[in-house]
Amino acid sequence: QVQLVESGGGLVQAGGSLRLSCAISGSSASINAMGWYRQAPGKQRELVAKITRTGSTKYADSVKGRFTISRDNAKNTVSLQMNSLKPEDTAVYYCNAGPYGLGIVGVYWGQGTQITVSS
């Protein structure tokens, strides 16, 4: 079994920064891509950023240049540094992981953490 535990959400003013972290426990040897999705009220869940075991990355156009994803394979963690936050970044952020590459949604999900950006 694989479990994902997120930390680091909260409330921040527009222009501020937050850092999300996700730790994987359990049978993590099969995990390739890890990353973050988000879901705002009334909207579909969407990709924010993903990273493979070898360091290849994929970002949503809306976060390029503001968010940076990183990964520590030894510690089985993935982090998302979010700078220049905007009110439209407000959403529940979910950690995601799976054995596939960047183009396929992973099979494992975290419980979600709320990020609220006030204007």
mmCIF file of N, CA, C and O in Angstrom, residues 44-118:
data_model
loop_
_atom_site.group_PDB
_atom_site.id
_atom_site.type_symbol
_atom_site.label_atom_id
_atom_site.label_comp_id
_atom_site.label_asym_id
_atom_site.label_seq_id
_atom_site.Cartn_x
_atom_site.Cartn_y
_atom_site.Cartn_z
ATOM 1 N N GLN A 44 -13.132 21.556 -12.376
ATOM 2 C CA GLN A 44 -12.535 20.231 -12.440
ATOM 3 C C GLN A 44 -11.137 20.253 -11.823
ATOM 4 O O GLN A 44 -10.470 21.286 -11.786
ATOM 5 N N ARG A 45 -10.722 19.089 -11.360
ATOM 6 C CA ARG A 45 -9.366 18.958 -10.847
ATOM 7 C C ARG A 45 -8.388 19.124 -12.016
ATOM 8 O O ARG A 45 -8.601 18.570 -13.097
ATOM 9 N N GLU A 46 -7.319 19.869 -11.778
ATOM 10 C CA GLU A 46 -6.374 20.138 -12.856
ATOM 11 C C GLU A 46 -4.940 19.942 -12.376
ATOM 12 O O GLU A 46 -4.624 20.106 -11.187
ATOM 13 N N LEU A 47 -4.086 19.610 -13.329
ATOM 14 C CA LEU A 47 -2.672 19.449 -13.026
ATOM 15 C C LEU A 47 -2.058 20.799 -12.663
ATOM 16 O O LEU A 47 -2.330 21.810 -13.304
ATOM 17 N N VAL A 48 -1.211 20.790 -11.640
ATOM 18 C CA VAL A 48 -0.409 21.963 -11.300
ATOM 19 C C VAL A 48 1.033 21.733 -11.758
ATOM 20 O O VAL A 48 1.578 22.495 -12.545
ATOM 21 N N ALA A 49 1.639 20.668 -11.263
ATOM 22 C CA ALA A 49 3.018 20.355 -11.626
ATOM 23 C C ALA A 49 3.308 18.894 -11.291
ATOM 24 O O ALA A 49 2.742 18.351 -10.340
ATOM 25 N N LYS A 50 4.205 18.281 -12.090
ATOM 26 C CA LYS A 50 4.612 16.909 -11.861
ATOM 27 C C LYS A 50 6.104 16.782 -12.109
ATOM 28 O O LYS A 50 6.690 17.573 -12.851
ATOM 29 N N ILE A 51 6.686 15.756 -11.516
ATOM 30 C CA ILE A 51 8.107 15.506 -11.697
ATOM 31 C C ILE A 51 8.342 14.001 -11.675
ATOM 32 O O ILE A 51 7.733 13.275 -10.876
ATOM 33 N N THR A 52 9.216 13.528 -12.562
ATOM 34 C CA THR A 52 9.521 12.101 -12.600
ATOM 35 C C THR A 52 10.701 11.780 -11.697
ATOM 36 O O THR A 52 11.373 12.675 -11.177
ATOM 37 N N ARG A 53 10.966 10.510 -11.569
ATOM 38 C CA ARG A 53 12.081 10.077 -10.740
ATOM 39 C C ARG A 53 13.412 10.624 -11.261
ATOM 40 O O ARG A 53 14.325 10.889 -10.482
ATOM 41 N N THR A 54 13.496 10.818 -12.578
ATOM 42 C CA THR A 54 14.740 11.327 -13.169
ATOM 43 C C THR A 54 14.782 12.849 -13.272
ATOM 44 O O THR A 54 15.756 13.402 -13.768
ATOM 45 N N GLY A 55 13.724 13.526 -12.823
ATOM 46 C CA GLY A 55 13.752 14.980 -12.755
ATOM 47 C C GLY A 55 13.060 15.726 -13.877
ATOM 48 O O GLY A 55 13.076 16.959 -13.894
ATOM 49 N N SER A 56 12.448 15.018 -14.797
ATOM 50 C CA SER A 56 11.672 15.705 -15.828
ATOM 51 C C SER A 56 10.426 16.310 -15.195
ATOM 52 O O SER A 56 9.827 15.717 -14.303
ATOM 53 N N THR A 57 10.062 17.494 -15.671
ATOM 54 C CA THR A 57 8.939 18.201 -15.055
ATOM 55 C C THR A 57 7.903 18.629 -16.081
ATOM 56 O O THR A 57 8.181 18.750 -17.280
ATOM 57 N N LYS A 58 6.705 18.884 -15.574
ATOM 58 C CA LYS A 58 5.609 19.405 -16.369
ATOM 59 C C LYS A 58 4.831 20.369 -15.483
ATOM 60 O O LYS A 58 4.510 20.035 -14.343
ATOM 61 N N TYR A 59 4.528 21.552 -16.026
ATOM 62 C CA TYR A 59 3.790 22.562 -15.284
ATOM 63 C C TYR A 59 2.559 23.016 -16.057
ATOM 64 O O TYR A 59 2.565 23.066 -17.290
ATOM 65 N N ALA A 60 1.533 23.402 -15.324
ATOM 66 C CA ALA A 60 0.415 24.086 -15.947
ATOM 67 C C ALA A 60 0.890 25.463 -16.399
ATOM 68 O O ALA A 60 1.724 26.090 -15.736
ATOM 69 N N ASP A 61 0.382 25.931 -17.520
ATOM 70 C CA ASP A 61 0.792 27.235 -18.037
ATOM 71 C C ASP A 61 0.544 28.341 -17.013
ATOM 72 O O ASP A 61 1.316 29.299 -16.922
ATOM 73 N N SER A 62 -0.509 28.189 -16.235
ATOM 74 C CA SER A 62 -0.898 29.242 -15.292
ATOM 75 C C SER A 62 0.077 29.403 -14.133
ATOM 76 O O SER A 62 0.037 30.424 -13.432
ATOM 77 N N VAL A 63 0.952 28.428 -13.916
ATOM 78 C CA VAL A 63 1.871 28.505 -12.780
ATOM 79 C C VAL A 63 3.334 28.592 -13.207
ATOM 80 O O VAL A 63 4.216 28.755 -12.351
ATOM 81 N N LYS A 64 3.593 28.470 -14.484
ATOM 82 C CA LYS A 64 4.982 28.540 -14.957
ATOM 83 C C LYS A 64 5.627 29.868 -14.553
ATOM 84 O O LYS A 64 5.034 30.923 -14.687
ATOM 85 N N GLY A 65 6.845 29.759 -14.050
ATOM 86 C CA GLY A 65 7.562 30.950 -13.610
ATOM 87 C C GLY A 65 7.247 31.361 -12.188
ATOM 88 O O GLY A 65 7.941 32.215 -11.619
ATOM 89 N N ARG A 66 6.208 30.795 -11.592
ATOM 90 C CA ARG A 66 5.838 31.127 -10.208
ATOM 91 C C ARG A 66 6.016 29.942 -9.262
ATOM 92 O O ARG A 66 6.375 30.119 -8.106
ATOM 93 N N PHE A 67 5.715 28.752 -9.734
ATOM 94 C CA PHE A 67 5.799 27.534 -8.921
ATOM 95 C C PHE A 67 6.994 26.702 -9.353
ATOM 96 O O PHE A 67 7.320 26.634 -10.542
ATOM 97 N N THR A 68 7.609 26.038 -8.384
ATOM 98 C CA THR A 68 8.716 25.146 -8.664
ATOM 99 C C THR A 68 8.513 23.831 -7.923
ATOM 100 O O THR A 68 8.332 23.834 -6.700
ATOM 101 N N ILE A 69 8.554 22.735 -8.665
ATOM 102 C CA ILE A 69 8.408 21.421 -8.052
ATOM 103 C C ILE A 69 9.786 20.797 -7.887
ATOM 104 O O ILE A 69 10.668 20.971 -8.736
ATOM 105 N N SER A 70 9.969 20.087 -6.783
ATOM 106 C CA SER A 70 11.233 19.400 -6.532
ATOM 107 C C SER A 70 10.948 18.070 -5.847
ATOM 108 O O SER A 70 9.855 17.853 -5.316
ATOM 109 N N ARG A 71 11.957 17.240 -5.853
ATOM 110 C CA ARG A 71 11.746 15.877 -5.349
ATOM 111 C C ARG A 71 13.022 15.369 -4.693
ATOM 112 O O ARG A 71 14.126 15.658 -5.159
ATOM 113 N N ASP A 72 12.843 14.619 -3.631
ATOM 114 C CA ASP A 72 13.956 13.940 -2.969
ATOM 115 C C ASP A 72 13.663 12.455 -3.005
ATOM 116 O O ASP A 72 12.838 11.958 -2.236
ATOM 117 N N ASN A 73 14.310 11.753 -3.919
ATOM 118 C CA ASN A 73 14.025 10.324 -4.089
ATOM 119 C C ASN A 73 14.447 9.511 -2.864
ATOM 120 O O ASN A 73 13.807 8.513 -2.527
ATOM 121 N N ALA A 74 15.497 9.944 -2.215
ATOM 122 C CA ALA A 74 15.972 9.199 -1.040
ATOM 123 C C ALA A 74 14.964 9.278 0.102
ATOM 124 O O ALA A 74 14.791 8.327 0.866
ATOM 125 N N LYS A 75 14.302 10.421 0.218
ATOM 126 C CA LYS A 75 13.335 10.610 1.304
ATOM 127 C C LYS A 75 11.898 10.357 0.857
ATOM 128 O O LYS A 75 10.976 10.452 1.670
ATOM 129 N N ASN A 76 11.712 10.066 -0.429
ATOM 130 C CA ASN A 76 10.361 9.840 -0.960
ATOM 131 C C ASN A 76 9.435 11.019 -0.684
ATOM 132 O O ASN A 76 8.315 10.859 -0.177
ATOM 133 N N THR A 77 9.926 12.200 -0.993
ATOM 134 C CA THR A 77 9.122 13.399 -0.802
ATOM 135 C C THR A 77 9.108 14.238 -2.084
ATOM 136 O O THR A 77 10.042 14.192 -2.891
ATOM 137 N N VAL A 78 8.039 14.982 -2.238
ATOM 138 C CA VAL A 78 7.928 15.946 -3.332
ATOM 139 C C VAL A 78 7.433 17.253 -2.727
ATOM 140 O O VAL A 78 6.593 17.239 -1.815
ATOM 141 N N SER A 79 7.975 18.355 -3.203
ATOM 142 C CA SER A 79 7.609 19.659 -2.678
ATOM 143 C C SER A 79 7.220 20.604 -3.808
ATOM 144 O O SER A 79 7.656 20.436 -4.946
ATOM 145 N N LEU A 80 6.397 21.579 -3.457
ATOM 146 C CA LEU A 80 5.973 22.582 -4.417
ATOM 147 C C LEU A 80 6.167 23.957 -3.780
ATOM 148 O O LEU A 80 5.472 24.292 -2.817
ATOM 149 N N GLN A 81 7.113 24.699 -4.295
ATOM 150 C CA GLN A 81 7.330 26.070 -3.843
ATOM 151 C C GLN A 81 6.472 26.988 -4.696
ATOM 152 O O GLN A 81 6.614 27.004 -5.926
ATOM 153 N N MET A 82 5.589 27.725 -4.035
ATOM 154 C CA MET A 82 4.642 28.576 -4.740
ATOM 155 C C MET A 82 4.918 30.031 -4.387
ATOM 156 O O MET A 82 4.787 30.422 -3.219
ATOM 157 N N ASN A 83 5.325 30.795 -5.375
ATOM 158 C CA ASN A 83 5.607 32.205 -5.187
ATOM 159 C C ASN A 83 4.620 33.053 -5.981
ATOM 160 O O ASN A 83 3.942 32.562 -6.884
ATOM 161 N N SER A 84 4.567 34.327 -5.645
ATOM 162 C CA SER A 84 3.684 35.265 -6.356
ATOM 163 C C SER A 84 2.271 34.724 -6.466
ATOM 164 O O SER A 84 1.663 34.733 -7.540
ATOM 165 N N LEU A 85 1.759 34.235 -5.367
ATOM 166 C CA LEU A 85 0.436 33.614 -5.376
ATOM 167 C C LEU A 85 -0.651 34.617 -5.728
ATOM 168 O O LEU A 85 -0.578 35.803 -5.380
ATOM 169 N N LYS A 86 -1.656 34.125 -6.434
ATOM 170 C CA LYS A 86 -2.780 34.925 -6.890
ATOM 171 C C LYS A 86 -4.075 34.364 -6.302
ATOM 172 O O LYS A 86 -4.143 33.172 -5.983
ATOM 173 N N PRO A 87 -5.104 35.187 -6.192
ATOM 174 C CA PRO A 87 -6.395 34.663 -5.696
ATOM 175 C C PRO A 87 -6.897 33.470 -6.504
ATOM 176 O O PRO A 87 -7.526 32.563 -5.936
ATOM 177 N N GLU A 88 -6.610 33.438 -7.780
ATOM 178 C CA GLU A 88 -7.064 32.316 -8.607
ATOM 179 C C GLU A 88 -6.306 31.020 -8.330
ATOM 180 O O GLU A 88 -6.661 29.975 -8.865
ATOM 181 N N ASP A 89 -5.275 31.069 -7.487
ATOM 182 C CA ASP A 89 -4.598 29.848 -7.056
ATOM 183 C C ASP A 89 -5.327 29.181 -5.894
ATOM 184 O O ASP A 89 -4.953 28.081 -5.475
ATOM 185 N N THR A 90 -6.347 29.838 -5.369
ATOM 186 C CA THR A 90 -7.121 29.267 -4.276
ATOM 187 C C THR A 90 -7.778 27.965 -4.709
ATOM 188 O O THR A 90 -8.488 27.919 -5.720
ATOM 189 N N ALA A 91 -7.527 26.907 -3.957
ATOM 190 C CA ALA A 91 -8.052 25.585 -4.293
ATOM 191 C C ALA A 91 -7.623 24.588 -3.224
ATOM 192 O O ALA A 91 -6.803 24.920 -2.353
ATOM 193 N N VAL A 92 -8.153 23.399 -3.319
ATOM 194 C CA VAL A 92 -7.615 22.273 -2.558
ATOM 195 C C VAL A 92 -6.539 21.627 -3.423
ATOM 196 O O VAL A 92 -6.793 21.299 -4.584
ATOM 197 N N TYR A 93 -5.366 21.472 -2.859
ATOM 198 C CA TYR A 93 -4.232 20.901 -3.579
ATOM 199 C C TYR A 93 -4.038 19.453 -3.139
ATOM 200 O O TYR A 93 -3.993 19.163 -1.933
ATOM 201 N N TYR A 94 -3.906 18.582 -4.125
ATOM 202 C CA TYR A 94 -3.773 17.150 -3.859
ATOM 203 C C TYR A 94 -2.425 16.647 -4.363
ATOM 204 O O TYR A 94 -2.055 16.901 -5.517
ATOM 205 N N CYS A 95 -1.744 15.906 -3.533
ATOM 206 C CA CYS A 95 -0.541 15.198 -3.963
ATOM 207 C C CYS A 95 -0.968 13.965 -4.757
ATOM 208 O O CYS A 95 -1.976 13.313 -4.417
ATOM 209 N N ASN A 96 -0.219 13.659 -5.787
ATOM 210 C CA ASN A 96 -0.549 12.527 -6.661
ATOM 211 C C ASN A 96 0.725 11.784 -7.027
ATOM 212 O O ASN A 96 1.770 12.401 -7.234
ATOM 213 N N ALA A 97 0.630 10.473 -7.107
ATOM 214 C CA ALA A 97 1.807 9.680 -7.463
ATOM 215 C C ALA A 97 1.375 8.402 -8.160
ATOM 216 O O ALA A 97 0.252 7.913 -7.966
ATOM 217 N N GLY A 98 2.276 7.875 -8.980
ATOM 218 C CA GLY A 98 1.973 6.630 -9.670
ATOM 219 C C GLY A 98 3.152 6.112 -10.456
ATOM 220 O O GLY A 98 4.182 6.777 -10.535
ATOM 221 N N PRO A 99 3.006 4.964 -11.055
ATOM 222 C CA PRO A 99 4.120 4.341 -11.768
ATOM 223 C C PRO A 99 4.327 4.872 -13.187
ATOM 224 O O PRO A 99 5.274 4.463 -13.861
ATOM 225 N N TYR A 100 3.485 5.768 -13.627
ATOM 226 C CA TYR A 100 3.513 6.245 -14.998
ATOM 227 C C TYR A 100 4.377 7.481 -15.159
ATOM 228 O O TYR A 100 4.959 7.981 -14.201
ATOM 229 N N GLY A 101 4.397 8.010 -16.406
ATOM 230 C CA GLY A 101 5.137 9.217 -16.696
ATOM 231 C C GLY A 101 4.317 10.460 -16.460
ATOM 232 O O GLY A 101 3.293 10.447 -15.771
ATOM 233 N N LEU A 102 4.787 11.557 -17.065
ATOM 234 C CA LEU A 102 4.174 12.860 -16.824
ATOM 235 C C LEU A 102 2.774 12.987 -17.408
ATOM 236 O O LEU A 102 1.988 13.802 -16.945
ATOM 237 N N GLY A 103 2.464 12.200 -18.405
ATOM 238 C CA GLY A 103 1.212 12.404 -19.124
ATOM 239 C C GLY A 103 0.009 11.642 -18.592
ATOM 240 O O GLY A 103 -1.101 11.831 -19.081
ATOM 241 N N ILE A 104 0.216 10.817 -17.576
ATOM 242 C CA ILE A 104 -0.869 9.994 -17.048
ATOM 243 C C ILE A 104 -1.037 10.261 -15.563
ATOM 244 O O ILE A 104 -0.065 10.294 -14.817
ATOM 245 N N VAL A 105 -2.263 10.430 -15.157
ATOM 246 C CA VAL A 105 -2.534 10.691 -13.748
ATOM 247 C C VAL A 105 -2.157 9.470 -12.914
ATOM 248 O O VAL A 105 -2.491 8.342 -13.270
ATOM 249 N N GLY A 106 -1.481 9.704 -11.808
ATOM 250 C CA GLY A 106 -1.100 8.614 -10.928
ATOM 251 C C GLY A 106 -2.301 8.025 -10.212
ATOM 252 O O GLY A 106 -3.377 8.618 -10.149
ATOM 253 N N VAL A 107 -2.120 6.856 -9.648
ATOM 254 C CA VAL A 107 -3.225 6.132 -9.029
ATOM 255 C C VAL A 107 -3.390 6.438 -7.548
ATOM 256 O O VAL A 107 -4.409 6.086 -6.960
ATOM 257 N N TYR A 108 -2.390 7.087 -6.968
ATOM 258 C CA TYR A 108 -2.436 7.354 -5.533
ATOM 259 C C TYR A 108 -2.659 8.848 -5.279
ATOM 260 O O TYR A 108 -2.070 9.694 -5.966
ATOM 261 N N TRP A 109 -3.499 9.126 -4.275
ATOM 262 C CA TRP A 109 -3.833 10.518 -3.948
ATOM 263 C C TRP A 109 -3.663 10.781 -2.461
ATOM 264 O O TRP A 109 -3.938 9.910 -1.629
ATOM 265 N N GLY A 110 -3.262 11.998 -2.155
ATOM 266 C CA GLY A 110 -3.288 12.452 -0.781
ATOM 267 C C GLY A 110 -4.678 12.934 -0.415
ATOM 268 O O GLY A 110 -5.589 12.947 -1.241
ATOM 269 N N GLN A 111 -4.816 13.373 0.837
ATOM 270 C CA GLN A 111 -6.136 13.765 1.324
ATOM 271 C C GLN A 111 -6.511 15.178 0.916
ATOM 272 O O GLN A 111 -7.671 15.566 1.013
ATOM 273 N N GLY A 112 -5.556 15.942 0.450
ATOM 274 C CA GLY A 112 -5.822 17.309 0.021
ATOM 275 C C GLY A 112 -5.536 18.317 1.111
ATOM 276 O O GLY A 112 -5.733 18.039 2.301
ATOM 277 N N THR A 113 -5.042 19.480 0.700
ATOM 278 C CA THR A 113 -4.774 20.558 1.646
ATOM 279 C C THR A 113 -5.257 21.875 1.030
ATOM 280 O O THR A 113 -5.035 22.130 -0.159
ATOM 281 N N GLN A 114 -5.931 22.680 1.831
ATOM 282 C CA GLN A 114 -6.535 23.909 1.326
ATOM 283 C C GLN A 114 -5.517 25.033 1.263
ATOM 284 O O GLN A 114 -4.760 25.269 2.214
ATOM 285 N N ILE A 115 -5.508 25.723 0.134
ATOM 286 C CA ILE A 115 -4.736 26.951 -0.007
ATOM 287 C C ILE A 115 -5.698 28.060 -0.386
ATOM 288 O O ILE A 115 -6.458 27.923 -1.357
ATOM 289 N N THR A 116 -5.680 29.115 0.401
ATOM 290 C CA THR A 116 -6.537 30.265 0.152
ATOM 291 C C THR A 116 -5.660 31.500 -0.001
ATOM 292 O O THR A 116 -4.856 31.802 0.885
ATOM 293 N N VAL A 117 -5.817 32.179 -1.132
ATOM 294 C CA VAL A 117 -5.049 33.390 -1.412
ATOM 295 C C VAL A 117 -6.013 34.563 -1.395
ATOM 296 O O VAL A 117 -6.930 34.632 -2.217
ATOM 297 N N SER A 118 -5.812 35.455 -0.460
ATOM 298 C CA SER A 118 -6.697 36.604 -0.332
ATOM 299 C C SER A 118 -6.159 37.778 -1.147
ATOM 300 O O SER A 118 -4.960 37.964 -1.290
#
